[in-house]
GROMACS .gro file of C-alpha atoms in nm:
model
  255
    1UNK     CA    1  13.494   6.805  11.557
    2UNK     CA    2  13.675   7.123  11.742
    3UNK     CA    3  14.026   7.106  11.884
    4UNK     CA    4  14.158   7.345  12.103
    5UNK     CA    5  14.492   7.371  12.242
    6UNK     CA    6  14.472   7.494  12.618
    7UNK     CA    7  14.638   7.557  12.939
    8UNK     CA    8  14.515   7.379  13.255
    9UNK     CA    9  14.716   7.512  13.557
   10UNK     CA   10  14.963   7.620  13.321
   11UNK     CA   11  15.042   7.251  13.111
   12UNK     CA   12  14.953   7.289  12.779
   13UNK     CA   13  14.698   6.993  12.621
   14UNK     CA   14  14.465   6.942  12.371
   15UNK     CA   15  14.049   6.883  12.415
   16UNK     CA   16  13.780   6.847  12.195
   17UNK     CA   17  13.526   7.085  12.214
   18UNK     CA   18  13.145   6.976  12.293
   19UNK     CA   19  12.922   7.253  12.359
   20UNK     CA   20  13.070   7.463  12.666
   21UNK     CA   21  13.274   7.159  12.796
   22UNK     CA   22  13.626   7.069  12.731
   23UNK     CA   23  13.770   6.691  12.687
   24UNK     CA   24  14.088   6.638  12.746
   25UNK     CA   25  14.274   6.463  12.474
   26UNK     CA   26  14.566   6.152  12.497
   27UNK     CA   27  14.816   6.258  12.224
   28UNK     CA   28  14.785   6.518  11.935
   29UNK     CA   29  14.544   6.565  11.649
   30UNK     CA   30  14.815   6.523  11.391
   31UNK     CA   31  14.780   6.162  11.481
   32UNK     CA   32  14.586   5.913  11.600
   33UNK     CA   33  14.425   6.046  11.925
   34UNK     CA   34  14.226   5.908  12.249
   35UNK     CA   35  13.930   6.078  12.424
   36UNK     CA   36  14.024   6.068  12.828
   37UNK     CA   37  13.675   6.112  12.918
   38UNK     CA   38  13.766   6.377  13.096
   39UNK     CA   39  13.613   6.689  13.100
   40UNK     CA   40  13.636   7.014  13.203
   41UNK     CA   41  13.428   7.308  13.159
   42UNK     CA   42  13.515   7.506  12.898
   43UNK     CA   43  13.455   7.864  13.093
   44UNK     CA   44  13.667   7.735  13.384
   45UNK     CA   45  13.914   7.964  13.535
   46UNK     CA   46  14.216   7.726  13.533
   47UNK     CA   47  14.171   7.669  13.125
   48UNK     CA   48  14.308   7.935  12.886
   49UNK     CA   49  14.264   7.894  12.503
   50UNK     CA   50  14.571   7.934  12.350
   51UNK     CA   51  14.636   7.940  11.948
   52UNK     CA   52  14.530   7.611  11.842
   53UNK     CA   53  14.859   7.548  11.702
   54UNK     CA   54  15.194   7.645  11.693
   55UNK     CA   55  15.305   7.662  11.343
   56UNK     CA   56  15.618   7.590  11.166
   57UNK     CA   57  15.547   7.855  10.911
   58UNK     CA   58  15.253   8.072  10.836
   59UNK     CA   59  15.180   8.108  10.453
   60UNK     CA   60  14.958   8.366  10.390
   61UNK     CA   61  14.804   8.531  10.059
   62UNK     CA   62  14.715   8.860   9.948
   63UNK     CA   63  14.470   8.997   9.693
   64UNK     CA   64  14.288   8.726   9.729
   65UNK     CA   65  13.953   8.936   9.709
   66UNK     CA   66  13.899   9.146   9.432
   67UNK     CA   67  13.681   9.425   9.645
   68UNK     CA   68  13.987   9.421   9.892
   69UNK     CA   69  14.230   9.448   9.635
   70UNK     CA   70  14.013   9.742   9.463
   71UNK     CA   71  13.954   9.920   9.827
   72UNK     CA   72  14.357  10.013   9.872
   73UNK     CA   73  14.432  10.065   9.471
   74UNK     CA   74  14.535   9.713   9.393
   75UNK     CA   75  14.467   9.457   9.133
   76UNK     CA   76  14.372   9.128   9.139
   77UNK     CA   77  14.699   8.942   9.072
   78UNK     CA   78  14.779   8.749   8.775
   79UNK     CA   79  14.884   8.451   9.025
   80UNK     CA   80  14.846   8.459   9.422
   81UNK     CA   81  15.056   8.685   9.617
   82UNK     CA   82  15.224   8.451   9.886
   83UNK     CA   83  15.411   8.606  10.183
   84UNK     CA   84  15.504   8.502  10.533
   85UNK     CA   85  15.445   8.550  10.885
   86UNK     CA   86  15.683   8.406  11.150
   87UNK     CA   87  15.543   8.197  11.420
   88UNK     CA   88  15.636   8.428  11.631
   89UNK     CA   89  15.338   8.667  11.527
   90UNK     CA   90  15.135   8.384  11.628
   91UNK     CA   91  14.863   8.493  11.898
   92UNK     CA   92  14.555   8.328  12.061
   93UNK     CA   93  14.261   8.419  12.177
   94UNK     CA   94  14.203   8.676  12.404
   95UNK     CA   95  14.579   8.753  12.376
   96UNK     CA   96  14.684   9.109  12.307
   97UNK     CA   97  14.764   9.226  12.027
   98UNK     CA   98  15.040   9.472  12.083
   99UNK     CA   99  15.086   9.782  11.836
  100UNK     CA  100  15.413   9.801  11.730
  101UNK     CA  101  15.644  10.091  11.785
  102UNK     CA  102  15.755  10.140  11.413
  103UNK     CA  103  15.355  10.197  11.315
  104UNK     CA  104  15.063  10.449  11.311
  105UNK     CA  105  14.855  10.313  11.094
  106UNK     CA  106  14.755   9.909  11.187
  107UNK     CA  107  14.494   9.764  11.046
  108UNK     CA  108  14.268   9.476  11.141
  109UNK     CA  109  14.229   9.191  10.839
  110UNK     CA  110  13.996   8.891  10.901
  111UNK     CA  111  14.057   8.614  10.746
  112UNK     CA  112  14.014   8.196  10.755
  113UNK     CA  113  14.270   8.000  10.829
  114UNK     CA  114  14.360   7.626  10.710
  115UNK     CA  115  14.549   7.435  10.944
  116UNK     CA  116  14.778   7.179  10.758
  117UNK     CA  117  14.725   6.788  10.892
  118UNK     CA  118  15.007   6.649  10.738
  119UNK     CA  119  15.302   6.677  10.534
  120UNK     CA  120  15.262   6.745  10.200
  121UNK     CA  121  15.456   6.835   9.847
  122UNK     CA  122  15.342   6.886   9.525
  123UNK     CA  123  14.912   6.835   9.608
  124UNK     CA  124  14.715   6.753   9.292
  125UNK     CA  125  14.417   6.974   9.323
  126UNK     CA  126  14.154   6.696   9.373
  127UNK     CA  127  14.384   6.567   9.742
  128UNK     CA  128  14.419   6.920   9.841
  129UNK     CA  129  14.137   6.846  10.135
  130UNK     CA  130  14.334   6.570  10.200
  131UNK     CA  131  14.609   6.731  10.369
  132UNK     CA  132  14.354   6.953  10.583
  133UNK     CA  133  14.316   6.924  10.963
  134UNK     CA  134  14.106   7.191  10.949
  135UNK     CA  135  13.992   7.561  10.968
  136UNK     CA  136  13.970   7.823  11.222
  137UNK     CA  137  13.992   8.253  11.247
  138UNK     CA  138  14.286   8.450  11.173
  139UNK     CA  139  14.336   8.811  11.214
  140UNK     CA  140  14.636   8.919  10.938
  141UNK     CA  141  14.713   9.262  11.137
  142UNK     CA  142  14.892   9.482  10.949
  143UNK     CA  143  15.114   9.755  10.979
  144UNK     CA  144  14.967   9.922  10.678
  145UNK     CA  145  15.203  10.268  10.668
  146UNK     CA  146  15.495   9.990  10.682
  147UNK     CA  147  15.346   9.806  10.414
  148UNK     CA  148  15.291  10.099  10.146
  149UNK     CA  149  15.635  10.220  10.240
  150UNK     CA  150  15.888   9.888  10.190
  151UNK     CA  151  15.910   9.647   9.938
  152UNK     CA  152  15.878   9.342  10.157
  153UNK     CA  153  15.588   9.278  10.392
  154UNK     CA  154  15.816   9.092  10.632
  155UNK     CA  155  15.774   9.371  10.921
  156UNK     CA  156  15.412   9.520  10.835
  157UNK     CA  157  15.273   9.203  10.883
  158UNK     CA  158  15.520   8.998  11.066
  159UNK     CA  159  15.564   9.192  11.372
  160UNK     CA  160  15.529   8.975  11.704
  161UNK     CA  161  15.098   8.933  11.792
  162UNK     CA  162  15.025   9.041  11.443
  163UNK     CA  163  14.835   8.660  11.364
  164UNK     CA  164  14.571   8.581  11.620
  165UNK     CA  165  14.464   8.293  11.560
  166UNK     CA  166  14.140   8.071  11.708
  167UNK     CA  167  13.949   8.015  11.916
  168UNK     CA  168  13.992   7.627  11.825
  169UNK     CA  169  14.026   7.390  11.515
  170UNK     CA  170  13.700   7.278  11.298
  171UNK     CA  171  13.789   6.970  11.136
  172UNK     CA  172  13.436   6.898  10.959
  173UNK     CA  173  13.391   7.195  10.741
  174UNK     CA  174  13.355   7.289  10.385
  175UNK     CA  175  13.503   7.629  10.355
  176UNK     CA  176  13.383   7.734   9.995
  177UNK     CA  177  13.069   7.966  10.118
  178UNK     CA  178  13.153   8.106  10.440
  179UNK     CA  179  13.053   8.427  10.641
  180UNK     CA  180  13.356   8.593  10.749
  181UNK     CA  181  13.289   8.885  10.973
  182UNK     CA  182  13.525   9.127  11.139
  183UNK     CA  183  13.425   9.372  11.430
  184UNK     CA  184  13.575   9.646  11.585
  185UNK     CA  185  13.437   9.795  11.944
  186UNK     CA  186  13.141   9.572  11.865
  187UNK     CA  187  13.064   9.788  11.511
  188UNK     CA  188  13.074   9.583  11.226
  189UNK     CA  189  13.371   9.635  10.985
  190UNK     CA  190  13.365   9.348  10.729
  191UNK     CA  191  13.124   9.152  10.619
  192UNK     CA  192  13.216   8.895  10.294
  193UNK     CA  193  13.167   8.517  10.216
  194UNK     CA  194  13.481   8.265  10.073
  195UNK     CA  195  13.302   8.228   9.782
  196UNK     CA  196  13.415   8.550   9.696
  197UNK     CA  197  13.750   8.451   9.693
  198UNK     CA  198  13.947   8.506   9.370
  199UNK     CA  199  14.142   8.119   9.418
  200UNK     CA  200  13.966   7.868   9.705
  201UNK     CA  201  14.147   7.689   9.931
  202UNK     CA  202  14.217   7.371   9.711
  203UNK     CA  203  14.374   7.606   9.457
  204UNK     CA  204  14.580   7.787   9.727
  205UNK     CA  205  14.746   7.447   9.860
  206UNK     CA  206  14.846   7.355   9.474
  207UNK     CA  207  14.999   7.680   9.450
  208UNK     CA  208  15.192   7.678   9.738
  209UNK     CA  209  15.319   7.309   9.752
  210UNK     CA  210  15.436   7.363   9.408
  211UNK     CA  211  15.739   7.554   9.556
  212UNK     CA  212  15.757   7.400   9.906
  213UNK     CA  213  15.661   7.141  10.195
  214UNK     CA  214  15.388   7.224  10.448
  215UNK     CA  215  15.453   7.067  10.761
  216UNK     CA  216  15.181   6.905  10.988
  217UNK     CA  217  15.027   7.240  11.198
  218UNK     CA  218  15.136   7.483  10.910
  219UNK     CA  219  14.889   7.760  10.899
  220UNK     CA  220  14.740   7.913  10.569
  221UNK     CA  221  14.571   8.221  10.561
  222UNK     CA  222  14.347   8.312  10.264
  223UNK     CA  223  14.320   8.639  10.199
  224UNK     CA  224  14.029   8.914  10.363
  225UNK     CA  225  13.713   9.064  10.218
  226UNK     CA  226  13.632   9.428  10.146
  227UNK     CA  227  13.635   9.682  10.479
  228UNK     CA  228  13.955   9.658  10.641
  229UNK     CA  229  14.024   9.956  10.888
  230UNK     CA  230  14.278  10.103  11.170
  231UNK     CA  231  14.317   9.944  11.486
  232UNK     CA  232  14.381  10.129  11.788
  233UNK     CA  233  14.509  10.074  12.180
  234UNK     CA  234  14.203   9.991  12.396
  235UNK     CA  235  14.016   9.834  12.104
  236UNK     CA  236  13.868   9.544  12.140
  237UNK     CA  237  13.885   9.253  11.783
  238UNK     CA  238  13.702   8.997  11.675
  239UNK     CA  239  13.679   8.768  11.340
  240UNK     CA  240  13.415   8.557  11.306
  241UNK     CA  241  13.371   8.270  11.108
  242UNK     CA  242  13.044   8.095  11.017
  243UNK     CA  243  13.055   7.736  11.128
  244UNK     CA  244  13.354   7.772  11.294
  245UNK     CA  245  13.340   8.049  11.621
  246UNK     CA  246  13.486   8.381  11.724
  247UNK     CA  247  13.811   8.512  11.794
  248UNK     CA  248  13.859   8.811  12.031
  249UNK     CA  249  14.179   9.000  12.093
  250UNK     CA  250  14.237   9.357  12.293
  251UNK     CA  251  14.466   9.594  12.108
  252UNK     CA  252  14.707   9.740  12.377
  253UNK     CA  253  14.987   9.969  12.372
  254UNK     CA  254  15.357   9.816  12.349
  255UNK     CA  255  15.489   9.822  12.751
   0.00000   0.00000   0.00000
């Protein structure tokens, strides 16, 4: 099933997504939901995809593919490198991403994302699915000159737009062998599959909910592939995910 969180005539709902229409949703996917049975097409000028959620927290890992750690100089880590972005850098799709101020050098990073269903502590490996909504696209933009030049990642990747996320929620997936594609301008940039990745997902939520609660809507991101690059003003994003869709974002200028 896809959920998307939209705007109709600016009040924000959720559908589930069948082909190119839209159904409007009683309630929230974090619980027990009703189909309205009615539908809207999902092309229609009065409905906006926003991020499919509005997370509490993002968690987000780094290194997590040993051609992308390579490609800037890095190791793979000896355990996962876990940062933060605030859900203020949360974006949706077709949202701008705006280039901050403090940077010359952002870069785009695509990336799945695993949207928490429920709230969780302490996951034993073999429930780690359990506490999965599901999966959608993330962009981790990232101030990259900010990031070689302070200690904490908190403002090269934390800056307000840097986290597109979208363009809705997959629930029935199985992310271990997954396409993830990134394009700039329409020219490919990176290519990889998740079964490249140096920990999977079920490994990711043990490690994390060792050290703290995820909350229902919580956001995970997973780490990119080989072939990250600069971002520019006018360029046009997109991360796409096999099984799951593409997200598209415009790089502008900060007004």
């Amino acid at each position: 099933m896809r959920i998307a969180r939209f705007s109709l005539d600016g009040n924000v709902a959720f559908g589930v997504v069948e082909g190119d229409e839209l159904e409007i949703i009683k309630g929230h996917p974090f619980a027990d939901f009703e189909r309205s049975g009615h539908k809207l097409p999902l092309g229609a000028e009065q409905v906006r995809l926003l991020s499919p959620v509005l997370p509490n927290k993002v968690v987000a890992i780094g290194r997590n593919y040993a051609e992308h750690a390579r490609e800037l100089g890095n190791t793979v880590p000896d355990v996962p490198v876990v940062f933060f972005k605030p859900s203020t850098s949360v974006a949706g799709p077709g949202d701008p991403v705006v280039y901050p101020g403090f940077s010359s050098e952002v870069h785009h990073e695509a990336e799945l994302a695993v949207v928490i269903g429920r709230m969780c502590k302490d996951v034993p490996r073999e429930r780690a699915r359990d506490v999965i909504l599901g999966y959608t696209c993330a962009n981790d933009v990232t101030a990259r000159d900010a990031q070689r030049a302070e200690s904490q990642w908190a403002r090269a990747k934390g800056f307000d737009t840097s986290c597109p996320l979208g363009p809705w929620i997959e629930t029935e997936l199985d992310p271990a062998d997954l396409a993830v594609q990134c394009t700039v301008n329409g020219e490919q940039r990176q290519l990889g599959r998740t079964s490249e990745m140096v920990r999977p997902v079920e490994d990711l939520i043990v490690h994390i909910t060792e050290a703290m609660t995820l909350l229902p809507g919580d956001v995970v991101l997973t780490g990119t592939p080989a072939g990250v690059g600069p971002l520019h003003p006018g360029d046009e994003v997109a991360v796409t995910i096999e099984g799951i869709g593409t997200l598209t974002n415009k790089v502008v200028n900060r007004g």
